[in-house]
Amino acid sequence: MSQEPLIVVEDLAKTFILHNADDASIPVFEGLRLEVGPGECVVLAGESGVGKSTLMRSIYGNYLPTQGSVRVRHDGAYVDITRALPHQVLDVRRRTLGYVSQFLRVIPRISTLHLVMEPLLENGVDPKEAQERAETLLSALRLPKAHWDLPPATFSGGEQQRVNIARSFIRNYPVLLLDEPTASLDAANRAIVVGLIQQALDAGAAMIGIFHDHDVRDAVATRLFTVSQFKMAA
């Protein structure tokens, strides 16, 4: 397995400007550097408010950093998410960079099975194969079969989270960002998700995660990364 990093964060800084509060600035971090290679799960450490979620959203391209770069290995070359055109960012997200958040945002009337199949269909996978893989994953995550043809908008928080996890893990993304993926799950389902994470790592995925559950963190982390060491002075 090549040890070339799949994520390279260099000299990253982020300051929020509050335009509705006389352009007050809220500094978060500066000079942040991080590399993540195949088979690594780097868990972001530090107390609430140090910038863990800001870093994750900057890597995914939801936040534009104040300076620095976020390079993701995509199609054999690095794409700088901070400078890429919107269609390039969307292509990286579609095929290389997955994001598992605590919340499921979907069109209300689409069935659960179709939602889980969707990432495969978007990448040209045969519909029959996509359905088989989706059914296998939903079964592994213990989502009742009676739910598969229903839209997940009325599901419990834990059920929605399992749909969210299935959508993200069905694609076998080379790079995954995990923002509290087990927060709404019971112990049995947490163990199942830990297994999925470990399988993806064994296959060479690179991951960055936030886990407040220390047992889950200890089970998947290959190393910890303390964001507060790059805290910017106010």
GROMACS .gro file of C-alpha atoms in nm:
model
  234
    1MET     CA    1   0.000   0.000   0.000
    2SER     CA    2   0.139   0.342  -0.101
    3GLN     CA    3   0.213   0.566   0.196
    4GLU     CA    4   0.171   0.890   0.001
    5PRO     CA    5  -0.070   1.106   0.204
    6LEU     CA    6  -0.427   1.132   0.079
    7ILE     CA    7  -0.488   1.458   0.269
    8VAL     CA    8  -0.230   1.736   0.303
    9VAL     CA    9  -0.325   2.046   0.505
   10GLU     CA   10  -0.062   2.321   0.498
   11ASP     CA   11  -0.041   2.653   0.685
   12LEU     CA   12  -0.419   2.663   0.733
   13ALA     CA   13  -0.578   2.958   0.910
   14LYS     CA   14  -0.940   3.052   0.972
   15THR     CA   15  -1.091   3.370   1.115
   16PHE     CA   16  -1.464   3.437   1.116
   17ILE     CA   17  -1.577   3.793   1.045
   18LEU     CA   18  -1.913   3.893   1.199
   19HIS     CA   19  -2.051   4.144   0.952
   20ASN     CA   20  -2.361   4.203   1.163
   21ALA     CA   21  -2.145   4.294   1.466
   22ASP     CA   22  -1.926   4.576   1.334
   23ASP     CA   23  -1.702   4.328   1.149
   24ALA     CA   24  -1.579   4.176   1.473
   25SER     CA   25  -1.333   3.893   1.412
   26ILE     CA   26  -1.322   3.553   1.582
   27PRO     CA   27  -0.983   3.386   1.529
   28VAL     CA   28  -0.987   3.005   1.530
   29PHE     CA   29  -0.648   2.862   1.427
   30GLU     CA   30  -0.342   2.947   1.219
   31GLY     CA   31  -0.039   2.767   1.079
   32LEU     CA   32  -0.220   2.435   1.100
   33ARG     CA   33  -0.046   2.143   0.930
   34LEU     CA   34  -0.173   1.787   0.898
   35GLU     CA   35  -0.109   1.489   0.671
   36VAL     CA   36  -0.317   1.172   0.668
   37GLY     CA   37  -0.207   0.861   0.481
   38PRO     CA   38  -0.382   0.540   0.373
   39GLY     CA   39  -0.505   0.332   0.665
   40GLU     CA   40  -0.488   0.620   0.914
   41CYS     CA   41  -0.773   0.750   1.128
   42VAL     CA   42  -0.665   1.080   1.281
   43VAL     CA   43  -0.898   1.183   1.562
   44LEU     CA   44  -0.923   1.555   1.637
   45ALA     CA   45  -0.869   1.616   2.008
   46GLY     CA   46  -0.941   1.913   2.232
   47GLU     CA   47  -1.221   2.073   2.424
   48SER     CA   48  -1.533   2.214   2.260
   49GLY     CA   49  -1.476   2.538   2.073
   50VAL     CA   50  -1.112   2.487   1.970
   51GLY     CA   51  -1.200   2.452   1.601
   52LYS     CA   52  -1.240   2.079   1.534
   53SER     CA   53  -1.561   2.118   1.333
   54THR     CA   54  -1.423   2.429   1.160
   55LEU     CA   55  -1.123   2.226   1.044
   56MET     CA   56  -1.345   1.945   0.915
   57ARG     CA   57  -1.566   2.188   0.722
   58SER     CA   58  -1.261   2.363   0.580
   59ILE     CA   59  -1.125   2.031   0.453
   60TYR     CA   60  -1.460   1.946   0.295
   61GLY     CA   61  -1.488   2.289   0.134
   62ASN     CA   62  -1.788   2.422   0.328
   63TYR     CA   63  -1.569   2.692   0.486
   64LEU     CA   64  -1.315   2.901   0.294
   65PRO     CA   65  -0.998   2.930   0.503
   66THR     CA   66  -0.833   3.267   0.559
   67GLN     CA   67  -0.508   3.123   0.423
   68GLY     CA   68  -0.337   2.794   0.349
   69SER     CA   69  -0.428   2.490   0.142
   70VAL     CA   70  -0.617   2.162   0.170
   71ARG     CA   71  -0.498   1.911  -0.089
   72VAL     CA   72  -0.686   1.585  -0.145
   73ARG     CA   73  -0.546   1.304  -0.360
   74HIS     CA   74  -0.796   1.260  -0.645
   75ASP     CA   75  -0.749   1.071  -0.973
   76GLY     CA   76  -0.376   1.037  -0.907
   77ALA     CA   77  -0.312   1.407  -0.841
   78TYR     CA   78  -0.374   1.656  -0.564
   79VAL     CA   79  -0.670   1.893  -0.580
   80ASP     CA   80  -0.653   2.200  -0.356
   81ILE     CA   81  -1.004   2.226  -0.215
   82THR     CA   82  -0.945   2.589  -0.112
   83ARG     CA   83  -0.880   2.698  -0.471
   84ALA     CA   84  -1.067   2.446  -0.686
   85LEU     CA   85  -1.364   2.550  -0.896
   86PRO     CA   86  -1.707   2.445  -0.764
   87HIS     CA   87  -1.749   2.166  -1.020
   88GLN     CA   88  -1.407   2.027  -0.923
   89VAL     CA   89  -1.499   2.026  -0.554
   90LEU     CA   90  -1.825   1.845  -0.634
   91ASP     CA   91  -1.637   1.583  -0.838
   92VAL     CA   92  -1.393   1.523  -0.550
   93ARG     CA   93  -1.687   1.484  -0.313
   94ARG     CA   94  -1.869   1.250  -0.549
   95ARG     CA   95  -1.580   1.008  -0.599
   96THR     CA   96  -1.310   1.063  -0.337
   97LEU     CA   97  -1.408   1.265  -0.030
   98GLY     CA   98  -1.697   1.147   0.187
   99TYR     CA   99  -1.844   1.322   0.490
  100VAL     CA  100  -2.047   1.159   0.767
  101SER     CA  101  -2.221   1.414   0.987
  102GLN     CA  102  -2.462   1.368   1.276
  103PHE     CA  103  -2.754   1.480   1.063
  104LEU     CA  104  -2.928   1.341   0.756
  105ARG     CA  105  -3.036   1.600   0.499
  106VAL     CA  106  -3.242   1.444   0.222
  107ILE     CA  107  -3.542   1.501  -0.004
  108PRO     CA  108  -3.838   1.393   0.215
  109ARG     CA  109  -4.018   1.165  -0.032
  110ILE     CA  110  -3.725   0.951  -0.150
  111SER     CA  111  -3.712   0.600  -0.007
  112THR     CA  112  -3.436   0.490   0.226
  113LEU     CA  113  -3.318   0.218  -0.013
  114HIS     CA  114  -3.286   0.466  -0.301
  115LEU     CA  115  -3.102   0.715  -0.081
  116VAL     CA  116  -2.842   0.454   0.008
  117MET     CA  117  -2.811   0.338  -0.355
  118GLU     CA  118  -2.775   0.694  -0.484
  119PRO     CA  119  -2.396   0.741  -0.436
  120LEU     CA  120  -2.334   0.424  -0.639
  121LEU     CA  121  -2.583   0.517  -0.913
  122GLU     CA  122  -2.417   0.858  -0.948
  123ASN     CA  123  -2.090   0.680  -1.018
  124GLY     CA  124  -2.232   0.450  -1.285
  125VAL     CA  125  -2.277   0.131  -1.083
  126ASP     CA  126  -2.538  -0.107  -1.224
  127PRO     CA  127  -2.874  -0.053  -1.044
  128LYS     CA  128  -2.905  -0.422  -0.952
  129GLU     CA  129  -2.559  -0.428  -0.796
  130ALA     CA  130  -2.627  -0.097  -0.621
  131GLN     CA  131  -2.949  -0.236  -0.472
  132GLU     CA  132  -2.780  -0.554  -0.353
  133ARG     CA  133  -2.501  -0.359  -0.185
  134ALA     CA  134  -2.747  -0.118  -0.026
  135GLU     CA  135  -2.961  -0.403   0.110
  136THR     CA  136  -2.653  -0.577   0.250
  137LEU     CA  137  -2.537  -0.261   0.426
  138LEU     CA  138  -2.881  -0.173   0.566
  139SER     CA  139  -2.913  -0.528   0.698
  140ALA     CA  140  -2.568  -0.506   0.859
  141LEU     CA  141  -2.673  -0.180   1.026
  142ARG     CA  142  -2.988  -0.352   1.157
  143LEU     CA  143  -3.234  -0.114   0.993
  144PRO     CA  144  -3.567  -0.303   0.971
  145LYS     CA  145  -3.656  -0.412   0.618
  146ALA     CA  146  -4.001  -0.261   0.661
  147HIS     CA  147  -3.830   0.080   0.664
  148TRP     CA  148  -3.640   0.042   0.338
  149ASP     CA  149  -3.925   0.164   0.113
  150LEU     CA  150  -4.008   0.455   0.343
  151PRO     CA  151  -3.854   0.802   0.342
  152PRO     CA  152  -3.638   0.846   0.654
  153ALA     CA  153  -3.778   1.188   0.752
  154THR     CA  154  -4.000   1.029   1.019
  155PHE     CA  155  -3.737   0.784   1.151
  156SER     CA  156  -3.583   0.816   1.495
  157GLY     CA  157  -3.250   0.995   1.529
  158GLY     CA  158  -3.062   0.668   1.556
  159GLU     CA  159  -3.234   0.523   1.250
  160GLN     CA  160  -3.161   0.834   1.045
  161GLN     CA  161  -2.800   0.817   1.152
  162ARG     CA  162  -2.772   0.459   1.031
  163VAL     CA  163  -2.911   0.565   0.691
  164ASN     CA  164  -2.653   0.845   0.686
  165ILE     CA  165  -2.373   0.599   0.764
  166ALA     CA  166  -2.493   0.356   0.497
  167ARG     CA  167  -2.491   0.634   0.233
  168SER     CA  168  -2.133   0.722   0.321
  169PHE     CA  169  -1.983   0.375   0.358
  170ILE     CA  170  -2.145   0.219   0.052
  171ARG     CA  171  -1.920   0.421  -0.180
  172ASN     CA  172  -1.585   0.303  -0.037
  173TYR     CA  173  -1.448   0.658  -0.041
  174PRO     CA  174  -1.068   0.682  -0.031
  175VAL     CA  175  -1.101   0.973   0.214
  176LEU     CA  176  -1.366   1.004   0.485
  177LEU     CA  177  -1.445   1.281   0.732
  178LEU     CA  178  -1.636   1.151   1.035
  179ASP     CA  179  -1.816   1.411   1.247
  180GLU     CA  180  -1.960   1.224   1.547
  181PRO     CA  181  -2.094   0.934   1.335
  182THR     CA  182  -2.201   0.730   1.639
  183ALA     CA  183  -2.355   1.010   1.848
  184SER     CA  184  -2.717   0.887   1.819
  185LEU     CA  185  -2.648   0.514   1.828
  186ASP     CA  186  -2.683   0.252   2.099
  187ALA     CA  187  -2.392   0.032   2.201
  188ALA     CA  188  -2.471  -0.249   1.957
  189ASN     CA  189  -2.494  -0.018   1.658
  190ARG     CA  190  -2.183   0.173   1.768
  191ALA     CA  191  -1.994  -0.156   1.756
  192ILE     CA  192  -2.121  -0.220   1.402
  193VAL     CA  193  -2.004   0.125   1.287
  194VAL     CA  194  -1.664   0.072   1.450
  195GLY     CA  195  -1.639  -0.245   1.243
  196LEU     CA  196  -1.721  -0.056   0.922
  197ILE     CA  197  -1.456   0.205   1.003
  198GLN     CA  198  -1.195  -0.060   1.072
  199GLN     CA  199  -1.278  -0.241   0.746
  200ALA     CA  200  -1.238   0.084   0.550
  201LEU     CA  201  -0.905   0.153   0.719
  202ASP     CA  202  -0.784  -0.198   0.638
  203ALA     CA  203  -0.876  -0.129   0.274
  204GLY     CA  204  -0.657   0.184   0.274
  205ALA     CA  205  -0.897   0.469   0.343
  206ALA     CA  206  -0.769   0.785   0.511
  207MET     CA  207  -0.995   0.932   0.779
  208ILE     CA  208  -1.024   1.235   1.003
  209GLY     CA  209  -1.279   1.209   1.282
  210ILE     CA  210  -1.441   1.375   1.579
  211PHE     CA  211  -1.556   1.131   1.849
  212HIS     CA  212  -1.678   1.235   2.192
  213ASP     CA  213  -1.730   0.869   2.283
  214HIS     CA  214  -1.389   0.768   2.417
  215ASP     CA  215  -1.448   0.396   2.364
  216VAL     CA  216  -1.521   0.452   1.994
  217ARG     CA  217  -1.229   0.692   1.964
  218ASP     CA  218  -0.988   0.445   2.121
  219ALA     CA  219  -1.114   0.165   1.897
  220VAL     CA  220  -1.053   0.348   1.567
  221ALA     CA  221  -0.787   0.616   1.624
  222THR     CA  222  -0.441   0.554   1.485
  223ARG     CA  223  -0.331   0.886   1.638
  224LEU     CA  224  -0.473   1.200   1.798
  225PHE     CA  225  -0.432   1.553   1.659
  226THR     CA  226  -0.471   1.843   1.900
  227VAL     CA  227  -0.623   2.138   1.714
  228SER     CA  228  -0.566   2.379   2.004
  229GLN     CA  229  -0.187   2.370   1.946
  230PHE     CA  230  -0.258   2.597   1.647
  231LYS     CA  231  -0.495   2.829   1.831
  232MET     CA  232  -0.478   3.185   1.704
  233ALA     CA  233  -0.436   3.465   1.956
  234ALA     CA  234  -0.747   3.681   1.993
   0.00000   0.00000   0.00000
